[in-house]
Short mmCIF file of C-alpha atoms and ligand atoms in Angstrom, two decimals:
data_model
loop_
_atom_site.label_atom_id
_atom_site.label_comp_id
_atom_site.label_asym_id
_atom_site.label_seq_id
_atom_site.Cartn_x
_atom_site.Cartn_y
_atom_site.Cartn_z
CA UNK A 1 93.70 31.31 -1.80
CA UNK A 2 94.66 32.04 -5.39
CA UNK A 3 93.13 30.25 -8.38
CA UNK A 4 92.74 30.86 -12.09
CA UNK A 5 89.88 33.23 -11.39
CA UNK A 6 91.94 35.42 -9.05
CA UNK A 7 91.78 39.15 -9.70
CA UNK A 8 94.73 40.37 -11.79
CA UNK A 9 96.40 43.41 -10.28
CA UNK A 10 99.39 45.32 -11.66
CA UNK A 11 101.14 47.19 -8.85
CA UNK A 12 103.15 50.03 -10.36
CA UNK A 13 106.02 51.07 -8.09
CA UNK A 14 106.27 47.63 -6.45
CA UNK A 15 109.83 48.25 -5.25
CA UNK A 16 108.76 51.32 -3.27
CA UNK A 17 107.33 51.46 0.23
CA UNK A 18 103.57 51.39 -0.27
CA UNK A 19 103.83 49.49 -3.56
CA UNK A 20 105.78 46.66 -1.97
CA UNK A 21 103.39 46.51 0.95
CA UNK A 22 100.30 46.39 -1.30
CA UNK A 23 101.92 43.85 -3.62
CA UNK A 24 102.78 41.59 -0.69
CA UNK A 25 99.37 41.81 0.98
CA UNK A 26 97.33 41.51 -2.23
CA UNK A 27 99.40 38.60 -3.53
CA UNK A 28 97.85 36.37 -0.86
CA UNK A 29 94.60 36.26 -2.81
CA UNK A 30 95.18 37.99 -6.14
CA UNK A 31 97.39 37.44 -9.15
CA UNK A 32 99.83 40.33 -8.73
CA UNK A 33 102.30 41.66 -11.28
CA UNK A 34 104.89 44.07 -9.86
CA UNK A 35 106.09 46.86 -12.13
CA UNK A 36 109.40 48.44 -11.20
CA UNK A 37 111.94 50.87 -12.61
CA UNK A 38 114.04 49.64 -15.49
CA UNK A 39 117.26 50.55 -13.64
CA UNK A 40 116.19 48.53 -10.59
CA UNK A 41 115.17 45.25 -12.17
CA UNK A 42 118.63 43.69 -12.25
CA UNK A 43 119.47 44.46 -8.62
CA UNK A 44 116.02 43.30 -7.54
CA UNK A 45 116.60 40.05 -9.43
CA UNK A 46 119.74 39.44 -7.37
CA UNK A 47 118.61 40.72 -3.97
CA UNK A 48 114.86 40.20 -4.03
CA UNK A 49 112.26 42.50 -2.51
CA UNK A 50 111.68 42.11 1.20
CA UNK A 51 109.02 43.18 3.65
CA UNK A 52 108.93 43.07 7.42
CA UNK A 53 105.54 43.11 9.05
CA UNK A 54 105.69 44.20 12.69
CA UNK A 55 106.49 41.30 15.00
CA UNK A 56 107.51 39.00 12.13
CA UNK A 57 110.75 38.00 10.43
CA UNK A 58 111.49 39.59 7.02
CA UNK A 59 109.75 37.81 4.13
CA UNK A 60 110.46 37.90 0.43
CA UNK A 61 107.89 39.21 -2.01
CA UNK A 62 107.32 36.36 -4.43
CA UNK A 63 105.48 37.70 -7.43
CA UNK A 64 106.30 38.18 -11.10
CA UNK A 65 108.21 41.43 -11.58
CA UNK A 66 108.73 43.32 -14.81
CA UNK A 67 110.40 46.60 -15.67
CA UNK A 68 108.25 49.59 -16.65
CA UNK A 69 109.12 49.36 -20.37
CA UNK A 70 107.86 45.75 -20.54
CA UNK A 71 104.38 46.55 -19.28
CA UNK A 72 101.74 45.56 -21.84
CA UNK A 73 98.16 44.31 -22.02
CA UNK A 74 99.36 40.67 -22.09
CA UNK A 75 98.82 40.35 -18.32
CA UNK A 76 95.23 41.61 -18.83
CA UNK A 77 95.16 43.59 -15.58
CA UNK A 78 91.75 44.27 -14.07
CA UNK A 79 93.26 46.75 -11.64
CA UNK A 80 96.26 49.06 -11.99
CA UNK A 81 97.40 50.04 -8.52
CA UNK A 82 99.58 53.12 -8.96
CA UNK A 83 101.79 53.61 -5.91
CA UNK A 84 104.27 56.15 -7.28
CA UNK A 85 104.65 59.54 -5.61
CA UNK A 86 102.88 62.72 -6.68
CA UNK A 87 102.54 63.97 -9.38
CA UNK A 88 100.87 61.03 -11.14
CA UNK A 89 99.97 62.45 -14.59
CA UNK A 90 102.95 61.21 -16.58
CA UNK A 91 102.92 57.69 -15.08
CA UNK A 92 99.17 57.30 -15.69
CA UNK A 93 99.59 58.47 -19.30
CA UNK A 94 102.60 56.18 -19.84
CA UNK A 95 100.89 52.98 -18.62
CA UNK A 96 97.43 53.52 -20.11
CA UNK A 97 98.96 54.44 -23.46
CA UNK A 98 100.47 50.94 -23.49
CA UNK A 99 97.14 49.23 -22.85
CA UNK A 100 94.81 51.61 -24.64
CA UNK A 101 93.56 48.89 -27.00
CA UNK A 102 92.44 46.55 -24.23
CA UNK A 103 88.82 45.60 -24.62
CA UNK A 104 88.09 46.23 -20.96
CA UNK A 105 90.28 48.96 -19.51
CA UNK A 106 91.44 48.29 -15.93
CA UNK A 107 90.32 50.24 -12.92
CA UNK A 108 92.97 52.72 -11.73
CA UNK A 109 93.66 52.87 -7.99
CA UNK A 110 95.57 55.88 -6.66
CA UNK A 111 97.00 55.74 -3.14
CA UNK A 112 98.86 59.07 -3.12
CA UNK A 113 98.37 61.58 -0.35
CA UNK A 114 97.17 65.06 -1.25
CA UNK A 115 94.19 66.33 -3.22
CA UNK A 116 95.43 66.31 -6.82
CA UNK A 117 96.01 62.71 -7.91
CA UNK A 118 92.43 62.04 -9.12
CA UNK A 119 92.21 65.14 -11.28
CA UNK A 120 95.71 64.72 -12.70
CA UNK A 121 95.00 61.08 -13.54
CA UNK A 122 91.74 61.93 -15.27
CA UNK A 123 93.43 64.55 -17.42
CA UNK A 124 96.18 62.09 -18.37
CA UNK A 125 93.61 59.41 -19.25
CA UNK A 126 91.74 61.87 -21.45
CA UNK A 127 95.02 62.75 -23.19
CA UNK A 128 95.87 59.16 -24.10
CA UNK A 129 92.45 57.51 -24.35
CA UNK A 130 90.21 60.32 -25.59
CA UNK A 131 86.54 59.33 -25.30
CA UNK A 132 87.49 55.95 -23.81
CA UNK A 133 88.83 57.68 -20.69
CA UNK A 134 85.28 57.53 -19.33
CA UNK A 135 85.51 53.73 -19.28
CA UNK A 136 88.24 53.81 -16.63
CA UNK A 137 87.05 53.72 -13.07
CA UNK A 138 89.37 55.92 -10.99
CA UNK A 139 89.49 55.08 -7.29
CA UNK A 140 91.17 57.05 -4.53
CA UNK A 141 92.69 55.32 -1.52
CA UNK A 142 93.69 56.94 1.78
CA UNK A 143 96.16 54.57 3.40
CA UNK A 144 96.55 54.91 7.16
CA UNK A 145 99.60 52.72 7.79
CA UNK A 146 102.98 54.40 7.84
CA UNK A 147 105.36 52.39 5.64
CA UNK A 148 109.10 52.78 5.95
CA UNK A 149 112.28 51.33 4.54
CA UNK A 150 114.73 49.83 7.01
CA UNK A 151 117.90 47.80 6.88
CA UNK A 152 117.76 44.37 8.56
CA UNK A 153 120.70 42.00 8.39
CA UNK A 154 122.06 43.75 5.31
CA UNK A 155 118.66 43.57 3.58
CA UNK A 156 116.57 46.56 2.75
CA UNK A 157 113.05 45.81 3.95
CA UNK A 158 109.80 47.70 3.77
CA UNK A 159 108.33 47.76 7.28
CA UNK A 160 104.73 48.25 8.38
CA UNK A 161 102.26 47.04 10.97
CA UNK A 162 99.05 45.10 10.56
CA UNK A 163 96.24 45.31 9.84
CA UNK A 164 96.57 47.45 6.75
CA UNK A 165 93.83 50.05 7.12
CA UNK A 166 92.48 52.33 4.45
CA UNK A 167 89.47 54.23 3.16
CA UNK A 168 88.61 54.15 -0.51
CA UNK A 169 86.03 55.56 -2.87
CA UNK A 170 85.28 56.20 -6.52
CA UNK A 171 86.70 59.45 -7.87
CA UNK A 172 85.23 58.98 -11.35
CA UNK A 173 83.70 56.27 -13.51
CA UNK A 174 81.35 53.47 -12.58
CA UNK A 175 80.20 53.49 -8.97
CA UNK A 176 80.30 49.79 -8.23
CA UNK A 177 83.34 48.85 -6.12
CA UNK A 178 82.53 45.15 -5.76
CA UNK A 179 85.79 44.04 -7.36
CA UNK A 180 87.98 46.15 -5.07
CA UNK A 181 85.96 45.38 -1.94
CA UNK A 182 86.44 41.70 -2.61
CA UNK A 183 90.15 42.21 -3.38
CA UNK A 184 90.75 44.01 -0.07
CA UNK A 185 88.58 41.61 1.92
CA UNK A 186 90.36 38.51 0.63
CA UNK A 187 93.72 40.11 1.42
CA UNK A 188 92.67 40.88 5.00
CA UNK A 189 92.92 44.64 4.39
CA UNK A 190 90.55 46.68 6.58
CA UNK A 191 89.03 48.84 3.88
CA UNK A 192 86.18 51.26 4.49
CA UNK A 193 84.22 52.36 1.47
CA UNK A 194 83.44 56.05 1.18
CA UNK A 195 80.59 57.14 -1.12
CA UNK A 196 81.79 59.01 -4.23
CA UNK A 197 80.34 62.36 -3.09
CA UNK A 198 82.47 62.18 0.09
CA UNK A 199 85.75 61.21 -1.59
CA UNK A 200 87.02 64.84 -1.53
CA UNK A 201 86.19 64.87 2.20
CA UNK A 202 88.18 61.67 2.64
CA UNK A 203 91.14 63.34 0.91
CA UNK A 204 91.00 66.50 3.03
CA UNK A 205 90.73 64.32 6.15
CA UNK A 206 93.83 62.32 5.23
CA UNK A 207 95.65 65.55 4.41
CA UNK A 208 94.92 66.79 7.94
CA UNK A 209 97.03 63.89 9.21
CA UNK A 210 99.77 64.45 6.64
CA UNK A 211 100.20 68.10 7.58
CA UNK A 212 101.14 67.12 11.14
CA UNK A 213 104.90 66.98 11.52
CA UNK A 214 105.83 68.91 8.38
CA UNK A 215 106.49 72.12 10.36
CA UNK A 216 108.84 70.15 12.65
CA UNK A 217 110.63 68.49 9.73
CA UNK A 218 110.94 71.86 7.99
CA UNK A 219 112.91 72.99 11.07
CA UNK A 220 115.06 69.87 10.79
CA UNK A 221 113.69 68.05 13.85
CA UNK A 222 111.47 65.01 14.35
CA UNK A 223 107.77 65.45 15.05
CA UNK A 224 108.29 64.38 18.67
CA UNK A 225 111.09 66.88 19.21
CA UNK A 226 109.12 69.58 17.39
CA UNK A 227 106.15 69.25 19.75
CA UNK A 228 108.52 69.50 22.71
CA UNK A 229 109.68 72.92 21.53
CA UNK A 230 107.04 75.59 22.16
CA UNK A 231 107.82 77.72 19.08
CA UNK A 232 107.56 74.72 16.71
CA UNK A 233 104.53 73.20 18.44
CA UNK A 234 102.81 76.58 18.05
CA UNK A 235 103.41 76.43 14.30
CA UNK A 236 102.12 72.83 14.15
CA UNK A 237 98.83 73.87 15.82
CA UNK A 238 98.44 77.09 13.84
CA UNK A 239 99.04 75.18 10.61
CA UNK A 240 96.13 72.85 11.41
CA UNK A 241 93.87 75.68 12.56
CA UNK A 242 94.52 77.54 9.32
CA UNK A 243 93.87 74.35 7.33
CA UNK A 244 90.52 73.78 9.07
CA UNK A 245 89.45 77.35 8.20
CA UNK A 246 90.33 76.75 4.54
CA UNK A 247 88.52 73.39 4.41
CA UNK A 248 85.37 74.99 5.82
CA UNK A 249 85.63 77.91 3.39
CA UNK A 250 85.70 75.59 0.36
CA UNK A 251 82.63 73.78 1.69
CA UNK A 252 84.34 70.51 2.53
CA UNK A 253 84.04 68.57 5.75
CA UNK A 254 86.16 66.13 7.74
CA UNK A 255 85.13 62.48 7.99
CA UNK A 256 86.29 59.80 10.38
CA UNK A 257 88.93 57.47 8.97
CA UNK A 258 89.25 53.84 10.11
CA UNK A 259 90.37 53.95 13.76
CA UNK A 260 90.78 57.74 13.73
CA UNK A 261 87.99 60.02 15.05
CA UNK A 262 89.06 62.80 12.75
CA UNK A 263 85.83 64.81 12.97
CA UNK A 264 86.30 65.20 16.70
CA UNK A 265 90.02 65.95 16.39
CA UNK A 266 89.40 68.70 13.82
CA UNK A 267 86.58 70.11 15.96
CA UNK A 268 88.82 70.29 19.05
CA UNK A 269 91.76 71.75 17.12
CA UNK A 270 89.47 74.42 15.73
CA UNK A 271 87.73 75.36 18.98
CA UNK A 272 90.43 75.05 21.63
CA UNK A 273 92.62 78.12 22.10
CA UNK A 274 96.28 77.84 21.18
CA UNK A 275 97.37 78.56 24.77
CA UNK A 276 95.38 75.53 25.96
CA UNK A 277 96.67 73.21 23.22
CA UNK A 278 100.24 74.21 24.01
CA UNK A 279 99.84 72.90 27.56
CA UNK A 280 99.46 69.41 26.10
CA UNK A 281 101.96 69.73 23.27
CA UNK A 282 104.41 67.08 24.51
CA UNK A 283 101.64 64.56 25.13
CA UNK A 284 100.11 65.25 21.71
CA UNK A 285 103.50 64.93 19.99
CA UNK A 286 104.18 61.66 21.70
CA UNK A 287 100.70 60.25 20.87
CA UNK A 288 101.05 61.13 17.17
CA UNK A 289 104.59 59.78 17.02
CA UNK A 290 103.47 56.54 18.67
CA UNK A 291 100.48 56.22 16.31
CA UNK A 292 102.95 56.42 13.44
CA UNK A 293 104.95 53.62 14.99
CA UNK A 294 107.73 56.15 15.81
CA UNK A 295 108.40 56.26 12.06
CA UNK A 296 109.57 59.68 10.96
CA UNK A 297 108.81 59.72 7.29
CA UNK A 298 109.81 63.31 6.67
CA UNK A 299 107.94 63.49 3.36
CA UNK A 300 109.40 66.88 2.51
CA UNK A 301 109.64 65.82 -1.13
CA UNK A 302 105.84 65.85 -1.35
CA UNK A 303 105.38 69.13 0.49
CA UNK A 304 103.88 70.74 -2.63
CA UNK A 305 101.07 68.19 -2.23
CA UNK A 306 100.73 68.83 1.51
CA UNK A 307 101.08 72.48 2.56
CA UNK A 308 101.08 73.34 -1.16
CA UNK A 309 97.54 71.94 -1.52
CA UNK A 310 96.34 74.14 1.34
CA UNK A 311 97.80 77.23 -0.30
CA UNK A 312 96.01 76.34 -3.57
CA UNK A 313 92.72 75.68 -1.75
CA UNK A 314 93.10 78.94 0.16
CA UNK A 315 93.57 80.86 -3.09
CA UNK A 316 90.42 79.25 -4.48
CA UNK A 317 88.45 80.29 -1.41
CA UNK A 318 90.06 83.74 -1.09
CA UNK A 319 91.49 82.83 2.33
CA UNK A 320 95.06 83.87 3.11
CA UNK A 321 97.35 81.02 4.20
CA UNK A 322 100.47 82.75 5.57
CA UNK A 323 101.36 79.88 7.90
CA UNK A 324 101.33 77.21 5.20
CA UNK A 325 103.28 79.52 2.90
CA UNK A 326 105.94 80.07 5.56
CA UNK A 327 106.27 76.32 6.19
CA UNK A 328 106.29 75.57 2.47
CA UNK A 329 109.09 78.05 1.83
CA UNK A 330 111.22 76.68 4.64
CA UNK A 331 110.53 73.07 3.63
CA UNK A 332 111.50 73.74 0.00
CA UNK A 333 114.72 75.40 1.15
CA UNK A 334 115.56 72.42 3.34
CA UNK A 335 114.80 70.04 0.51
CA UNK A 336 116.98 71.97 -1.95
CA UNK A 337 119.76 72.08 0.59
CA UNK A 338 119.45 68.32 1.07
CA UNK A 339 119.42 67.66 -2.70
CA UNK A 340 122.51 69.85 -3.26
CA UNK A 341 124.19 68.00 -0.36
CA UNK A 342 123.37 64.63 -1.98
CA UNK A 343 124.75 65.74 -5.36
CA UNK A 344 128.00 67.05 -3.91
CA UNK A 345 128.75 64.00 -1.87
N1 NAP B 1 105.13 55.65 2.77
C1 NAP B 1 104.03 55.87 3.46
O1 NAP B 1 103.98 55.65 4.66
C2 NAP B 1 102.76 56.34 2.78
C3 NAP B 1 101.53 56.18 3.44
C4 NAP B 1 100.37 56.61 2.81
C5 NAP B 1 100.42 57.16 1.55
N2 NAP B 1 101.62 57.32 0.94
C6 NAP B 1 101.63 57.93 -0.40
O2 NAP B 1 101.98 56.94 -1.37
C7 NAP B 1 102.72 57.52 -2.44
C8 NAP B 1 103.97 56.70 -2.66
O3 NAP B 1 104.78 56.79 -1.49
P1 NAP B 1 105.90 55.74 -1.16
O4 NAP B 1 106.36 56.08 0.20
O5 NAP B 1 105.45 54.36 -1.45
O6 NAP B 1 107.01 56.18 -2.24
P2 NAP B 1 108.32 55.39 -2.69
O7 NAP B 1 108.81 54.54 -1.59
O8 NAP B 1 109.22 56.42 -3.30
O9 NAP B 1 107.77 54.41 -3.84
C9 NAP B 1 107.45 54.82 -5.14
C10 NAP B 1 108.13 53.83 -6.09
O10 NAP B 1 107.60 54.01 -7.39
C11 NAP B 1 108.70 54.01 -8.31
N3 NAP B 1 108.25 54.67 -9.53
C12 NAP B 1 108.11 55.99 -9.77
N4 NAP B 1 107.65 56.19 -11.02
C13 NAP B 1 107.52 54.95 -11.57
C14 NAP B 1 107.09 54.49 -12.84
N5 NAP B 1 106.71 55.35 -13.79
N6 NAP B 1 107.07 53.16 -13.07
C15 NAP B 1 107.45 52.25 -12.12
N7 NAP B 1 107.87 52.63 -10.89
C16 NAP B 1 107.90 53.97 -10.63
C17 NAP B 1 109.76 54.75 -7.56
O11 NAP B 1 111.02 54.61 -8.19
P3 NAP B 1 112.04 55.88 -8.17
O12 NAP B 1 112.37 56.10 -6.72
O13 NAP B 1 113.17 55.41 -9.00
O14 NAP B 1 111.28 57.04 -8.74
C18 NAP B 1 109.65 54.06 -6.20
O15 NAP B 1 110.30 52.81 -6.21
C19 NAP B 1 103.01 58.96 -2.03
O16 NAP B 1 102.17 59.83 -2.71
C20 NAP B 1 102.71 59.01 -0.55
O17 NAP B 1 102.19 60.23 -0.15
C21 NAP B 1 102.80 56.91 1.50
#
């Protein structure tokens, strides 16, 4: 239940997939302000923002919405939940510049996939806040629910299943996460806290999941179809094997994520020979596809933060990453092709 003491959360990107989902779920117990693109605010005003939780009818998100340029300290946010895509630097700089004179700077929550959001955000905070950047607690979230947009009865909804599951931990700043733990708990979000020292391990573990399916999409097929085709399934497995080698070389480790025994999965992927894995490729493809609720997100537009991260890590560790590089090149080509196609009609 909300009252005057409810936590004040600004969700930046509230019209997007994850932003809308977080805004809807958090609004049950917190005072949520949705921040959306200036160009979108008028249409949103007319059509509303809708979500569809699995097994339920579409529901409208009923929170106060403002456009990005109207964001100010007047709402006195305690938490800024940034749900925009990678890279995050310019958005973090833009919003914290606007509230830099607040007496108590809000905690910044970053739910992007990949390994770069924390560092980019910290650099942006230092740029706009100087010494005061240290006062901002930066928290990383690894969200495990796939969130998609779908059209229902002429309405564009954001669809996801419940419960919302995530891991979270402090990237920098004060270590106490009492405020966020209570925020997630009240909203019924299954949130597992990860100690600050293991936050990089949480990120590499989530990235393991994100890498799956990119080889297939880079070939222009769904994950399920990709695993049915031996040549593509082989690339999917080799991509993960190469990633595990890189993660070990940089001294990181996999951790289990809520409901996902990732340590065991990475161990098996590493140890089992490719020929053996290929025998089960269709089954594996179908299990992963089912776990994602048959949602094929594609995500090629963030490939520089998926396979691209592995290439960067590999360079740091002096480990060649020819498989990621091959996938990255093909994915970028497909993306460019798609963008040119969109522009020309
Ligand atoms: N979708 C998933 O299933 C999922 C799951 C786990 C994690 N993630 C991660 O979450 C991040 C966001 O993904 P998403 O799928 O939610 O993306 P999305 O649907 O594109 O949502 C991002 C929203 O933020 C808006 N935005 C961008 N910059 C903004 C700004 N400065 N101020 C206000 N709004 C701004 C975007 O508007 P424009 O489109 O106009 O830029 C868009 O509406 C990604 O890093 C992704 O890896 C996604």
